[in-house]
Amino acid sequence: MKKIDLDNAWLQVIQGKSVELIGNRKLILQAKLVRQALIQQRQRFESLKIDDDKVLANIHQACGTTKNKNPIIRQISKWVGILILGSGVVYATKTILHFNEFQETKINTETKNETVLKNDSKGFWGEWFDSKGSFTGFWSKLQLRHYDQPINTANNNCRPDNLVFENCLKLAKENNASAQFNIALMYEKGIQTTQNYDKAYEWYKKSAALGNVEAQFNMNFLIEKNLVNKP
Amino acid sequence: MWQKDCFDLIKSNAPEDKNKGIEILYENNKIKFEGFLFNRGFKKEQIEEILQESFIKIFKSFNTLKDFNTLESWCWRILRNTTNDYLSPIIKGREGIKKLESETEEAALEDNQNDSQSDCVSKGLQEFNLAEPDRGYALQLQLDNYPITEVAIRIGRTPAATKEYLSQIRKKVAPFIEHCLENDE
């Protein structure tokens, strides 16, 4: 047998393979003993407890990176981060947001509106026939139901499409939050009146006190921009 | 293929990706590296130290790596260099090697009285590992029948050279264990 074959056979025994080498008992024994020693060596290595966490932490420290946390901590950190970022964004927007659009004023219909009931006929004939004598059955009654709702007929001149300073002022004095916002914006911009930030601030403040969020933002805007001398 | 994922993640600019890449690389190599170092006779603390130093070098010079296909052999090269630096006469004044050698000799003397044949071979193999660390490690890899290409990467040789290298192991290890078999003639 060639020498190279002996070497390969020896390695095969190390690998745990069964090899027949007639006349080479010593060689086989040697290989088996080496294999046994290698296995012992492997077992000693496996019993060695390398502190991988410590090593990895040191590597991260030296490289300026951070060790990845476990998923639960990562999730909590993520949500805490989102909350902090979110509150930061809210704070930031709160100080810089400004509303430039006039608001739709809603007038209290119970006290201020003149209402007309369209279907005001009474009695049997009034119930089933209209004033022209036409039959008003079930479906017709359904179609007419909205006639029974009060309709606002007040002359509202404090709407974005129909804005009159005096009218808005009148409504604002009656504690209408939207009208107060509108009058404040008119003071701020100098629309239909002279520009007056202090008065604008006062009206925004009153409107905000009635729960108008936009007024709160605009009030903060005036303070942030140092347009009024308020704390 | 962890090499590509790892390569892309470490090259990424996002810190979270970089962290993940580092951990993937560490997880995929730690046992192999630890085995390599253990086979060279290093103690636990020394293994941790060299392992740490090697990975720091790997990450700090990662920008020089251009192709993920060479990632593994590149890491092994750094490990071998770091190990050599650790034992370098300039850095350690040969203290490392001497210390390891003396410790092995002491251990051999202590156990000499109840030395059986297998223990004798085990000691011989330890001495062989110190004298021929790459061959010792290649021999250890034979237990798991690693392919030539894998062994080649780990010992930093070409596959052809590794084949020849392996075939010489029997002859090289013989002087270290022959005396254990003399009574068996």
Coordinates of C-alpha atoms in Angstrom, one line a residue:
Chain A
M1 CA 0.0 0.0 0.0
K2 CA 1.3 3.4 -0.9
K3 CA 2.3 5.9 1.9
I4 CA -0.4 8.4 0.8
D5 CA -3.0 5.7 1.2
L6 CA -1.8 5.0 4.7
D7 CA -2.1 8.7 5.6
N8 CA -5.6 8.9 4.2
A9 CA -6.6 5.7 5.9
W10 CA -5.2 7.1 9.2
L11 CA -7.4 10.2 8.7
Q12 CA -10.4 8.1 8.0
V13 CA -10.0 6.3 11.3
I14 CA -9.8 9.7 13.0
Q15 CA -13.1 10.5 11.3
G16 CA -14.6 7.4 12.8
K17 CA -14.7 5.3 9.6
S18 CA -14.0 1.6 9.6
V19 CA -10.8 0.9 7.7
E20 CA -9.0 -2.4 7.1
L21 CA -5.3 -2.2 7.0
I22 CA -3.7 -5.7 7.2
G23 CA -0.4 -5.6 8.8
N24 CA -0.8 -2.1 10.2
R25 CA -2.3 -2.8 13.6
K26 CA -0.1 -0.2 15.2
L27 CA -1.2 2.5 12.8
I28 CA -4.9 1.7 13.4
L29 CA -4.4 1.7 17.2
Q30 CA -2.5 5.0 17.0
A31 CA -5.3 6.6 15.0
K32 CA -8.0 5.3 17.4
L33 CA -6.1 6.6 20.4
V34 CA -5.7 10.0 18.7
R35 CA -9.4 10.0 17.9
Q36 CA -10.2 9.3 21.5
A37 CA -7.9 12.0 22.7
L38 CA -9.5 14.5 20.2
I39 CA -12.9 13.6 21.5
Q40 CA -11.7 14.2 25.1
Q41 CA -10.3 17.5 23.9
R42 CA -13.6 18.4 22.4
Q43 CA -15.4 17.5 25.6
R44 CA -13.1 19.7 27.6
F45 CA -13.8 22.6 25.2
E46 CA -17.5 22.0 25.5
S47 CA -17.3 22.2 29.2
L48 CA -15.6 25.6 28.9
K49 CA -18.1 28.3 29.6
I50 CA -17.1 31.3 27.6
D51 CA -19.1 34.4 28.7
D52 CA -20.3 35.4 25.3
D53 CA -22.7 38.1 26.6
K54 CA -19.8 39.8 28.3
V55 CA -17.6 39.5 25.2
L56 CA -20.4 40.8 22.9
A57 CA -21.1 43.7 25.3
N58 CA -17.4 44.7 25.2
I59 CA -17.4 44.5 21.4
H60 CA -20.4 46.7 21.2
Q61 CA -18.9 49.1 23.6
A62 CA -15.6 49.3 21.7
C63 CA -17.4 49.7 18.3
G64 CA -19.8 52.4 19.7
T65 CA -22.9 50.3 19.0
T66 CA -25.5 48.9 21.4
K67 CA -26.3 45.4 22.2
N68 CA -29.8 44.5 20.9
K69 CA -32.2 44.2 23.8
N70 CA -34.6 41.3 24.2
P71 CA -37.9 41.7 22.2
I72 CA -40.0 42.7 25.2
I73 CA -37.6 45.5 26.2
R74 CA -37.3 46.5 22.6
Q75 CA -41.1 46.7 22.3
I76 CA -41.4 48.8 25.5
S77 CA -38.5 51.0 24.4
K78 CA -40.2 51.4 21.0
W79 CA -43.5 52.6 22.6
V80 CA -41.8 54.8 25.1
G81 CA -39.9 56.3 22.1
I82 CA -43.2 56.8 20.2
L83 CA -44.8 58.5 23.2
I84 CA -41.9 60.8 23.7
L85 CA -41.8 61.6 20.0
G86 CA -45.6 62.0 19.9
S87 CA -45.7 64.4 22.9
G88 CA -42.8 66.3 21.4
V89 CA -44.7 66.7 18.1
V90 CA -47.9 67.7 19.9
Y91 CA -45.9 70.3 21.9
A92 CA -44.2 71.5 18.8
T93 CA -47.5 71.8 16.8
K94 CA -49.2 73.4 19.8
T95 CA -46.8 76.3 19.8
I96 CA -46.6 76.9 16.1
L97 CA -50.0 75.9 14.8
H98 CA -52.2 78.8 13.6
F99 CA -55.7 78.7 12.2
N100 CA -56.5 81.2 9.6
E101 CA -60.0 80.2 8.6
F102 CA -63.2 81.6 10.0
Q103 CA -65.5 79.3 11.7
E104 CA -69.2 78.5 11.1
T105 CA -71.2 80.0 13.9
K106 CA -74.0 77.9 15.3
I107 CA -76.8 79.8 16.8
N108 CA -78.9 78.5 19.7
T109 CA -82.2 77.7 17.9
E110 CA -84.2 77.4 21.1
T111 CA -83.7 81.0 22.1
K112 CA -82.7 82.9 19.1
N113 CA -84.3 81.4 16.0
E114 CA -87.5 82.2 14.5
T115 CA -88.9 78.9 13.4
V116 CA -91.7 78.1 11.0
L117 CA -93.6 74.8 11.0
K118 CA -94.4 74.1 7.3
N119 CA -96.9 71.4 7.9
D120 CA -99.1 73.1 10.4
S121 CA -102.5 71.9 9.3
K122 CA -104.7 70.5 12.1
G123 CA -107.4 67.8 12.4
F124 CA -108.3 64.8 10.2
W125 CA -108.1 66.7 6.9
G126 CA -104.9 68.4 8.1
E127 CA -103.5 65.0 9.0
W128 CA -104.1 63.3 5.7
F129 CA -104.5 66.1 3.1
D130 CA -102.4 69.1 2.5
S131 CA -103.7 72.7 2.2
K132 CA -104.4 72.2 -1.5
G133 CA -106.5 69.1 -0.9
S134 CA -104.0 66.6 -2.1
F135 CA -103.7 63.3 -0.2
T136 CA -100.6 62.9 2.0
G137 CA -100.3 59.2 2.8
F138 CA -97.6 57.3 4.7
W139 CA -94.7 57.9 2.3
S140 CA -95.8 61.4 1.7
K141 CA -95.7 62.0 5.5
L142 CA -92.2 60.5 5.7
Q143 CA -91.1 62.9 2.9
L144 CA -92.6 65.8 4.8
R145 CA -91.1 64.9 8.2
H146 CA -88.3 67.4 7.9
Y147 CA -90.9 70.2 7.6
D148 CA -91.6 69.6 11.3
Q149 CA -88.0 70.5 12.2
P150 CA -87.4 74.1 13.2
I151 CA -85.6 76.0 10.5
N152 CA -83.1 78.7 11.4
T153 CA -84.3 81.9 9.8
A154 CA -82.1 84.3 11.9
N155 CA -80.0 86.6 9.9
N156 CA -76.6 85.1 10.7
N157 CA -73.9 87.5 9.3
C158 CA -71.0 85.9 11.1
R159 CA -70.4 83.0 8.7
P160 CA -67.2 82.5 6.7
D161 CA -69.1 83.3 3.5
N162 CA -71.0 86.2 5.0
L163 CA -68.9 88.0 7.6
V164 CA -70.0 91.3 9.2
F165 CA -67.9 92.6 12.0
E166 CA -70.8 94.2 14.0
N167 CA -72.8 91.0 13.7
C168 CA -69.9 88.9 14.9
L169 CA -69.3 91.2 17.8
K170 CA -72.9 91.0 18.8
L171 CA -72.8 87.2 18.8
A172 CA -69.4 87.1 20.5
K173 CA -70.8 89.2 23.3
E174 CA -73.5 86.6 23.7
N175 CA -70.8 84.0 24.4
N176 CA -70.8 82.3 21.0
A177 CA -67.3 80.6 20.9
S178 CA -67.1 80.5 17.1
A179 CA -68.1 84.2 16.8
Q180 CA -65.5 85.0 19.4
F181 CA -62.9 83.2 17.4
N182 CA -64.0 85.0 14.2
I183 CA -63.9 88.4 15.9
A184 CA -60.4 87.6 17.3
L185 CA -59.2 86.6 13.9
M186 CA -60.6 89.8 12.4
Y187 CA -58.7 91.8 15.0
E188 CA -55.6 89.8 14.3
K189 CA -55.7 90.2 10.6
G190 CA -57.3 93.7 10.6
I191 CA -60.3 92.6 8.6
Q192 CA -63.2 95.1 8.7
T193 CA -61.4 96.8 11.7
T194 CA -58.0 98.0 12.7
Q195 CA -55.4 95.3 13.6
N196 CA -55.2 94.8 17.4
Y197 CA -53.3 91.8 18.7
D198 CA -54.3 92.5 22.3
K199 CA -58.0 92.5 21.5
A200 CA -57.5 89.4 19.3
Y201 CA -55.8 87.7 22.3
E202 CA -58.6 88.6 24.6
W203 CA -61.3 87.2 22.3
Y204 CA -59.2 84.1 21.6
K205 CA -58.9 83.6 25.3
K206 CA -62.7 83.9 25.8
S207 CA -63.3 81.5 23.0
A208 CA -60.7 79.1 24.3
A209 CA -62.4 79.3 27.7
L210 CA -65.6 78.0 26.1
G211 CA -63.7 75.0 24.7
N212 CA -62.6 76.2 21.3
V213 CA -59.4 74.3 20.6
E214 CA -58.4 76.4 17.5
A215 CA -58.7 79.6 19.6
Q216 CA -56.3 78.0 22.1
F217 CA -53.7 77.3 19.4
N218 CA -54.0 80.9 18.0
M219 CA -53.7 82.3 21.5
N220 CA -50.5 80.4 22.0
F221 CA -49.3 81.5 18.5
L222 CA -49.7 85.1 19.5
I223 CA -47.6 84.5 22.6
E224 CA -45.0 82.5 20.8
K225 CA -44.5 85.2 18.2
N226 CA -44.3 87.8 20.9
L227 CA -47.2 89.7 19.4
V228 CA -48.8 90.2 22.8
N229 CA -47.2 90.8 26.2
K230 CA -48.7 87.8 28.0
P231 CA -47.0 85.2 30.2
Chain B
M1 CA -26.8 32.8 3.5
W2 CA -25.7 34.6 6.7
Q3 CA -22.6 36.0 5.1
K4 CA -24.6 38.2 2.7
D5 CA -27.1 39.3 5.3
C6 CA -24.4 40.1 7.7
F7 CA -22.3 42.0 5.2
D8 CA -25.3 44.1 4.1
L9 CA -26.4 44.8 7.7
I10 CA -22.9 45.9 8.9
K11 CA -22.4 48.0 5.8
S12 CA -25.8 49.7 6.4
N13 CA -25.8 53.2 7.9
A14 CA -28.7 52.4 10.2
P15 CA -27.3 51.7 13.8
E16 CA -29.9 49.1 14.4
D17 CA -28.9 47.1 11.3
K18 CA -25.3 47.5 12.2
N19 CA -26.0 46.0 15.7
K20 CA -27.9 43.2 14.2
G21 CA -25.1 42.5 11.7
I22 CA -22.5 42.4 14.5
E23 CA -24.6 39.9 16.4
I24 CA -25.2 37.7 13.4
L25 CA -21.5 37.6 12.7
Y26 CA -20.6 36.8 16.3
E27 CA -23.2 34.1 16.7
N28 CA -22.1 32.4 13.5
N29 CA -18.4 32.4 14.3
K30 CA -18.0 32.3 18.1
I31 CA -17.9 28.5 18.5
K32 CA -15.5 28.0 15.6
F33 CA -13.2 30.8 16.9
E34 CA -13.4 29.5 20.4
G35 CA -12.6 26.0 19.3
F36 CA -9.6 27.3 17.3
L37 CA -8.3 29.2 20.3
F38 CA -8.9 26.4 22.7
N39 CA -7.0 24.0 20.5
R40 CA -4.0 26.3 20.7
G41 CA -4.0 25.8 24.4
F42 CA -5.5 29.1 25.5
K43 CA -7.4 29.4 28.8
K44 CA -10.9 30.7 29.1
E45 CA -9.9 34.3 29.9
Q46 CA -7.4 34.4 27.1
I47 CA -10.0 33.0 24.7
E48 CA -12.4 35.8 25.7
E49 CA -9.7 38.4 25.3
I50 CA -8.5 37.3 21.9
L51 CA -12.1 36.8 20.7
Q52 CA -13.1 40.2 21.8
E53 CA -10.0 41.8 20.2
S54 CA -10.5 39.9 16.9
F55 CA -14.2 41.0 16.6
I56 CA -13.3 44.6 17.4
K57 CA -10.7 44.5 14.6
I58 CA -13.2 42.9 12.2
F59 CA -15.8 45.6 12.8
K60 CA -13.4 48.5 12.8
S61 CA -11.8 47.5 9.5
F62 CA -15.1 46.3 7.9
N63 CA -15.1 49.1 5.4
T64 CA -12.0 47.6 3.7
L65 CA -14.0 44.4 2.9
K66 CA -15.6 44.6 -0.6
D67 CA -17.1 41.3 -1.2
F68 CA -19.3 39.2 1.1
N69 CA -17.9 36.0 -0.4
T70 CA -14.6 36.6 1.3
L71 CA -16.1 37.6 4.6
E72 CA -15.5 34.2 6.3
S73 CA -11.9 33.8 5.2
W74 CA -11.2 37.4 6.0
C75 CA -12.5 37.0 9.6
W76 CA -10.3 33.9 10.0
R77 CA -7.3 35.8 8.8
I78 CA -8.0 38.5 11.4
L79 CA -8.4 35.9 14.1
R80 CA -5.1 34.2 13.2
N81 CA -3.3 37.6 13.1
T82 CA -4.8 38.6 16.4
T83 CA -3.7 35.3 17.9
N84 CA -0.2 35.7 16.6
D85 CA -0.1 39.3 17.9
Y86 CA -1.2 38.1 21.2
L87 CA 1.7 35.6 21.3
S88 CA 4.1 37.9 19.5
P89 CA 7.5 38.3 21.1
I90 CA 7.3 42.0 20.6
I91 CA 4.1 42.4 22.5
K92 CA 4.3 39.7 25.0
G93 CA 8.0 39.0 25.2
R94 CA 7.2 35.4 24.5
E95 CA 5.6 35.2 27.8
G96 CA 2.4 33.8 26.3
I97 CA 4.0 30.9 24.6
K98 CA 6.4 30.2 27.5
K99 CA 3.5 30.3 30.0
L100 CA 1.4 27.9 28.0
E101 CA 4.3 25.6 27.5
S102 CA 5.3 25.5 31.2
E103 CA 1.7 25.0 32.2
T104 CA 1.4 22.0 29.9
E105 CA 4.7 20.5 31.1
E106 CA 3.6 21.0 34.7
A107 CA 0.3 19.3 34.1
A108 CA 2.1 16.5 32.3
L109 CA 4.5 15.9 35.2
E110 CA 1.7 15.9 37.7
D111 CA -0.3 13.2 35.9
N112 CA 2.7 11.2 34.9
Q113 CA 2.4 8.7 37.7
N114 CA -1.0 7.4 36.7
D115 CA -0.6 7.9 33.0
S116 CA -2.5 5.4 31.0
Q117 CA -2.0 4.9 27.3
S118 CA -4.9 7.2 26.3
D119 CA -3.9 9.9 28.7
C120 CA -0.4 9.7 27.3
V121 CA -1.7 10.2 23.8
S122 CA -3.9 13.1 25.1
K123 CA -0.8 14.8 26.5
G124 CA 1.1 14.2 23.4
L125 CA -1.6 15.7 21.4
Q126 CA -1.6 18.8 23.6
E127 CA 2.1 19.2 23.0
F128 CA 1.5 18.7 19.3
N129 CA -1.1 21.4 19.3
L130 CA 1.4 23.8 20.8
A131 CA 4.1 22.9 18.4
E132 CA 1.8 22.8 15.3
P133 CA -1.3 24.8 16.2
D134 CA -2.8 24.8 12.6
R135 CA -2.2 21.1 12.1
G136 CA -3.7 20.4 15.5
Y137 CA -6.7 22.4 14.7
A138 CA -7.0 20.8 11.2
L139 CA -6.8 17.4 13.0
Q140 CA -9.6 18.4 15.4
L141 CA -11.8 19.3 12.4
Q142 CA -11.3 15.8 11.0
L143 CA -13.5 14.5 13.8
D144 CA -16.4 16.2 12.1
N145 CA -15.2 15.3 8.6
Y146 CA -15.2 18.9 7.5
P147 CA -14.7 19.4 3.7
I148 CA -11.3 20.5 2.5
T149 CA -12.6 23.9 1.5
E150 CA -13.9 24.7 5.0
V151 CA -10.6 23.5 6.6
A152 CA -8.7 25.6 4.0
I153 CA -10.6 28.8 5.0
R154 CA -9.9 28.2 8.7
I155 CA -6.2 27.5 8.4
G156 CA -5.7 30.1 5.7
R157 CA -4.4 27.8 2.9
T158 CA -5.6 26.9 -0.5
P159 CA -7.7 23.6 -0.8
A160 CA -4.9 21.9 -2.6
A161 CA -2.3 22.9 0.0
T162 CA -4.7 21.9 2.7
K163 CA -5.1 18.4 1.3
E164 CA -1.3 17.9 1.3
Y165 CA -1.1 19.5 4.7
L166 CA -3.6 17.0 6.1
S167 CA -1.9 14.0 4.6
Q168 CA 1.3 15.0 6.6
I169 CA -0.4 15.1 9.9
R170 CA 0.1 11.4 10.7
K171 CA 3.9 11.8 10.2
K172 CA 4.0 15.1 12.2
V173 CA 2.0 13.8 15.2
A174 CA 3.9 10.5 15.4
P175 CA 6.9 11.8 17.4
F176 CA 4.5 13.2 20.1
I177 CA 2.7 9.9 20.7
E178 CA 5.0 7.2 19.6
H179 CA 6.4 6.6 23.1
C180 CA 2.8 5.8 24.3
L181 CA 2.6 2.9 22.0
E182 CA 6.1 1.4 22.6
N183 CA 4.8 -1.1 25.3
D184 CA 2.1 -2.2 22.9
E185 CA 4.6 -3.6 20.3

